[in-house]
Every structure is written in C-alpha cells, then in structure tokens.
Short mmCIF file of C-alpha atoms in Angstrom, two decimals:
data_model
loop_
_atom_site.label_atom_id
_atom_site.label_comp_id
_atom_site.label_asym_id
_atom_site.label_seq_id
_atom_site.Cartn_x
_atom_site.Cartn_y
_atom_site.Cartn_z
CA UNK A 78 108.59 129.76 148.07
CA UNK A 79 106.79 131.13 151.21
CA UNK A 80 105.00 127.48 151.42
CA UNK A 81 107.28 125.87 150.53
CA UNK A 82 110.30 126.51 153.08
CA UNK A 83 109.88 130.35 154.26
CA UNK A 84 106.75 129.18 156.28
CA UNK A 85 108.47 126.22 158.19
CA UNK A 86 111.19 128.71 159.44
CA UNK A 87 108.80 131.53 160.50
CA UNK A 88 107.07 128.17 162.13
CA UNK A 89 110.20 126.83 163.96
CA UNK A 90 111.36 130.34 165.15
CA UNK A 91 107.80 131.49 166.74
CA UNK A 92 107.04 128.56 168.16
CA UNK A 93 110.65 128.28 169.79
CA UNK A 94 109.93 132.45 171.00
CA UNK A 95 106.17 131.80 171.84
CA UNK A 96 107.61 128.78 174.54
CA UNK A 97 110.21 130.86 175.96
CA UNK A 98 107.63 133.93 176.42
CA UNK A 99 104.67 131.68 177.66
CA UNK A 100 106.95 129.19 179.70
CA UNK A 101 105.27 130.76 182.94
CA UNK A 102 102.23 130.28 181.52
CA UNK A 103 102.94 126.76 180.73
CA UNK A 104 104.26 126.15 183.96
CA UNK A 105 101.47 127.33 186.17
CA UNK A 106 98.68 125.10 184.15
CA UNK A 107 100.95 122.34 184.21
CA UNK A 108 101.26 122.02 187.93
CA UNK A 109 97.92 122.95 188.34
CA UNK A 110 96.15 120.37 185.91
CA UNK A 111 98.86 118.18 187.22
CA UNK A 112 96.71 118.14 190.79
CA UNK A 113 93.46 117.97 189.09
CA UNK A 114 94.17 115.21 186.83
CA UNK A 115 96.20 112.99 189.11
CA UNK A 116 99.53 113.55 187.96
CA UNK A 117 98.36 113.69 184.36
CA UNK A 118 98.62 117.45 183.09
CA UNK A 119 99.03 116.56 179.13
CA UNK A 120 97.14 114.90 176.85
CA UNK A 121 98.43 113.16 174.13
CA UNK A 122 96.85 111.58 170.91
CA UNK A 123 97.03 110.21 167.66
CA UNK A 124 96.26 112.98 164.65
CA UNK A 125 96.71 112.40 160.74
CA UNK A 126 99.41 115.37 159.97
CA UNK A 127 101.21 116.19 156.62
CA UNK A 128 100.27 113.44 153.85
CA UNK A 129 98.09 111.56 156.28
CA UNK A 130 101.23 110.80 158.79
CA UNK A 131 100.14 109.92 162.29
CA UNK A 132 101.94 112.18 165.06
CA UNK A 133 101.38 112.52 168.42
CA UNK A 134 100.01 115.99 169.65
CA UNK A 135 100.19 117.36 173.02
CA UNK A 136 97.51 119.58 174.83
CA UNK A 137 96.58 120.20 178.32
CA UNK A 138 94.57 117.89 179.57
CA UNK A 139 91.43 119.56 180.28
CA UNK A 140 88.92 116.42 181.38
CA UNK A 141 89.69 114.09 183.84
CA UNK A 142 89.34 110.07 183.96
CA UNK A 143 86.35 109.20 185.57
CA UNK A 144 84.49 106.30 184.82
CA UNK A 145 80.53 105.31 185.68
CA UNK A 146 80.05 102.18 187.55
CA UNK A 147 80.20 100.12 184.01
CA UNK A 148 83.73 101.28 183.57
CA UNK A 149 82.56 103.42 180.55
CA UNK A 150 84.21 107.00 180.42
CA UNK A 151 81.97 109.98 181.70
CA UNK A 152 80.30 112.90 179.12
CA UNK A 153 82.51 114.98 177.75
CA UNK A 154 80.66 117.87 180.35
CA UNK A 155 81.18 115.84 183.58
CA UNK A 156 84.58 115.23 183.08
CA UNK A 157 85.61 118.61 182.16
CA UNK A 158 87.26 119.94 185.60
CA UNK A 159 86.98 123.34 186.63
CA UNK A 160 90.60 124.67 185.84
CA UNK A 161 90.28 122.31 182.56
CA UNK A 162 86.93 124.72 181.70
CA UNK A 163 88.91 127.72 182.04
CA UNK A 164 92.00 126.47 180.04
CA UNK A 165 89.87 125.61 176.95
CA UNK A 166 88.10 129.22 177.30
CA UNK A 167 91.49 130.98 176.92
CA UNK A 168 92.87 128.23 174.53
CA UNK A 169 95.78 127.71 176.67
CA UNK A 170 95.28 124.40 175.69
CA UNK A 171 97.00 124.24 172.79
CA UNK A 172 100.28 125.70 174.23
CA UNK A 173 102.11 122.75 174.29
CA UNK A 174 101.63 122.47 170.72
CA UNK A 175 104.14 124.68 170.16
CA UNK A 176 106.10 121.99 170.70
CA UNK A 177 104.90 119.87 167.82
CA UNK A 178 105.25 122.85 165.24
CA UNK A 179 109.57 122.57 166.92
CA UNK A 180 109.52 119.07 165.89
CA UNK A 181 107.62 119.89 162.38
CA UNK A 182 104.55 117.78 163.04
CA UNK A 183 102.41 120.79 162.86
CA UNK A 184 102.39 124.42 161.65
CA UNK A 185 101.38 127.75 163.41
CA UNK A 186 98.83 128.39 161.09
CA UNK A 187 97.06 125.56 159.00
CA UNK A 188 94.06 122.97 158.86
CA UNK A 189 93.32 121.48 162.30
CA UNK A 190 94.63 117.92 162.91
CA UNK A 191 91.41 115.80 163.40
CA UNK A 192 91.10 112.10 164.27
CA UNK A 193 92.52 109.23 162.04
CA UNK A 194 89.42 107.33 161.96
CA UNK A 195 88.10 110.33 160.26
CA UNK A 196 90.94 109.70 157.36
CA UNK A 197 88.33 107.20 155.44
CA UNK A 198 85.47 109.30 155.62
CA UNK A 199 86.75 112.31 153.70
CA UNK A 200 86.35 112.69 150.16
CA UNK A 201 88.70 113.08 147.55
CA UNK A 202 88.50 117.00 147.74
CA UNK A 203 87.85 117.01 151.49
CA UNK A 204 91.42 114.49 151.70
CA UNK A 205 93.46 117.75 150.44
CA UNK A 206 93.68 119.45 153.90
CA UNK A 207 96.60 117.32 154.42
CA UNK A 208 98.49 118.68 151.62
CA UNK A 209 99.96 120.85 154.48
CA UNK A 210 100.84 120.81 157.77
CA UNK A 211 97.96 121.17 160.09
CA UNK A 212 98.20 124.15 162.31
CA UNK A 213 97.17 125.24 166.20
CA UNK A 214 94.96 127.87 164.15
CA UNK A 215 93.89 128.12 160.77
CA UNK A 216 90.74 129.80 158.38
CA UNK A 217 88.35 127.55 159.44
CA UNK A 218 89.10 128.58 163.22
CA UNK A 219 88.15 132.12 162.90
CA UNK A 220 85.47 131.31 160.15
CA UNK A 221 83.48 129.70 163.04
CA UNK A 222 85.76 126.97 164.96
CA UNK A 223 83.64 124.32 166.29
CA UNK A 224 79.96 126.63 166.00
CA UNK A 225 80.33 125.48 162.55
CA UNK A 226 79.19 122.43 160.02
CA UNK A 227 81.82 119.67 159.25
CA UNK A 228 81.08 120.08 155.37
CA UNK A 229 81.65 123.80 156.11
CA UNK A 230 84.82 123.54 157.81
CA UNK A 231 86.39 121.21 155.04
CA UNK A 232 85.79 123.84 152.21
CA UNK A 233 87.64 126.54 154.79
CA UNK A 234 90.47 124.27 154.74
CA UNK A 235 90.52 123.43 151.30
CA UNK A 236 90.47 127.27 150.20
CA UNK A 237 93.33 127.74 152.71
CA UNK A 238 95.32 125.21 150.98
CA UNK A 239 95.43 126.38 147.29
CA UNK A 240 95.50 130.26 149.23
CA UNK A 241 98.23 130.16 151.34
CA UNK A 242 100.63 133.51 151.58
CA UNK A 243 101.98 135.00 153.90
CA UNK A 244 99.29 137.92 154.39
CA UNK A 245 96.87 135.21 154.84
CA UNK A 246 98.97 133.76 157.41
CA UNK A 247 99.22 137.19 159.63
CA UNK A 248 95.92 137.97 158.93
CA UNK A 249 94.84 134.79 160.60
CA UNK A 250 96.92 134.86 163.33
CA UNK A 251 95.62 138.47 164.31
CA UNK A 252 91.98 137.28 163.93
CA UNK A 253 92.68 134.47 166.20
CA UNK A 254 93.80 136.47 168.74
CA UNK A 255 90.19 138.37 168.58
CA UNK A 256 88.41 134.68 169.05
CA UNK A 257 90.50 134.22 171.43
CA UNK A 258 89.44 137.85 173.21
CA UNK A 259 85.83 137.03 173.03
CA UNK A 260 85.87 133.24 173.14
CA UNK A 261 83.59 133.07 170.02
CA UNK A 262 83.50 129.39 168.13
CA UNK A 263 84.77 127.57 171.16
CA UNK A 264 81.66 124.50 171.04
CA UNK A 265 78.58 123.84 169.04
CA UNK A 266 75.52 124.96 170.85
CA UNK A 267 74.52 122.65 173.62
CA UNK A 268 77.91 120.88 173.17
CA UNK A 269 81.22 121.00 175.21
CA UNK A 270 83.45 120.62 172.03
CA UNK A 271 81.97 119.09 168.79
CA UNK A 272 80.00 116.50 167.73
CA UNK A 273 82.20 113.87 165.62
CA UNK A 274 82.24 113.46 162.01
CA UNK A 275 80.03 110.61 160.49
CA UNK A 276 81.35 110.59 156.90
CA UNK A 277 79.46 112.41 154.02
CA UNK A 278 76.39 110.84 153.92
#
C-alpha cells in the first residue's frame, strides 16, 4: 500500500512544502547562477524514469559553456564555476527537482535517474531500478554516492526496490541530511562527479 499510492502523496505534499520553505533559497541561486551562466541558471536533461520513460529533470546549472578552440566542451573541472562548486557541495542542486517529484517524474526518495544511453548496458537484474520512481536521494546515496563502484551502486538500488517501507524511507532521508552535513560521497577521488558507466564488461 505504502508503495503503491501512500508514497506518491507523502511525495507530492513534501515536495510542494520543501518549494515553498526553500523558495528563497531557490531564488538567490537562481539569480546568481543566472549571471554566471549567461542567463542560463537550470539545467535540463534527458533521464530514464519509471519503466524506462524519458523525463526531463531540472538542476542548477553548476558548469558553464565554454568551449576550447576546436569547439569541443571544456573538463568537467574547468567548467565548474565558482558559485556552481559551492552549489554541488551543499546539494542545492537538486532543488529544483522538487519540481519533478510535483509533476510525478521522480520521487523524494528512490534510485537516481542516470543517463538513457546507460538503459542498454544494464542487465536484466541491474534494469529493475526502474521498477520505481527514481528519487533526488535514495540507499545508494548515503551508501557511498558517487565514491562508490557502478556494480556497487546497482545492487543498493536493487535492494531498495524489493525493501521499500516507509521506515526505510525516513531513515534515508535523515541520513541524507548527515551527507549532506559533511559533504561525504559527493565525487570519486580525483574526479569532479563520476566517471560514466561502460556496460558490464
């Protein structure tokens, strides 16, 4: 029952409270990435959700556009700006996702919506993590975020699909709030997010 429908209107009533209480918040990175980034504060991009359905998710836009003289996009490190840096420490990224779990793209608490050219590479066990809604946080998150192997991650998301309750759900959602505290998990080691996944081989 909780999975079912009790967990998609505990999802639609937080998220519409966590907007309202963090709308200052949301405000002040806005116009401030909106300086940094040329008058482009979000980020939006394609992510497999429930079933494999392709939304569209929104997060501060931490890294700017700048190209090298090929026309070629920049590392991942020298585009990320300053303010950018400091939003992805605190996580106040993923704020305006909270507006994805409103239009039921995404949950609170849940596997983390990857890419979709990722969507091939998985295996048959690995393809259950979008048996659910994919979430801002979820087990894998405070199991080790991105610090963490891909193979790793998969079985954290896995578990939390045939385990979900709603004591798992608060227990995450405390526990994130400590990663967040300590910024623990945030890259792998020498990296400024995550290297991508290459399939299973």
């Amino acid at each position: 029952m909780y999975k079912n429908f009790f967990k998609r209107v505990f999802d639609f009533l937080a998220a519409l409270i966590g907007l309202v209480l963090l709308s200052p918040v949301f405000i002040f990175v806005s116009i401030g990435l909106y300086f940094v980034n040329e008058g482009k504060p979000f980020f939006f991009q394609a992510r497999p959700g429930l079933n494999g359905k392709i939304f569209k998710i929104i997060k501060f836009k931490t890294m700017n556009d700048k190209k090298d003289v090929k026309g070629n996009l920049l590392s991942d490190a020298e585009r990320l700006t300053p303010i950018g840096a400091f939003v992805r420490k605190t996580s106040l990224d993923e704020i305006p996702q909270l507006i994805n779990v409103l239009k039921g793209d995404m949950a609170l608490i849940g596997p983390r919506p990857l890419l979709p050219q990722y969507l091939p590479l998985y295996n048959e066990v690995q393809m259950r993590r979008h048996e659910v809604r994919p979430g801002i946080t979820g087990w894998a998150q405070i199991n080790g975020r991105n610090a963490i192997s891909w193979m790793h991650k998969f079985e954290l998301d896995v578990w939390y699909v045939d385990n979900i309750s709603l004591i798992l759900d608060i227990k995450i959602y405390f526990l994130t709030i400590k990663k967040v505290i300590i910024r623990e998990g945030i890259s792998q080691e020498g990296q400024v997010t995550m290297e991508g996944f290459n399939g299973n081989n």
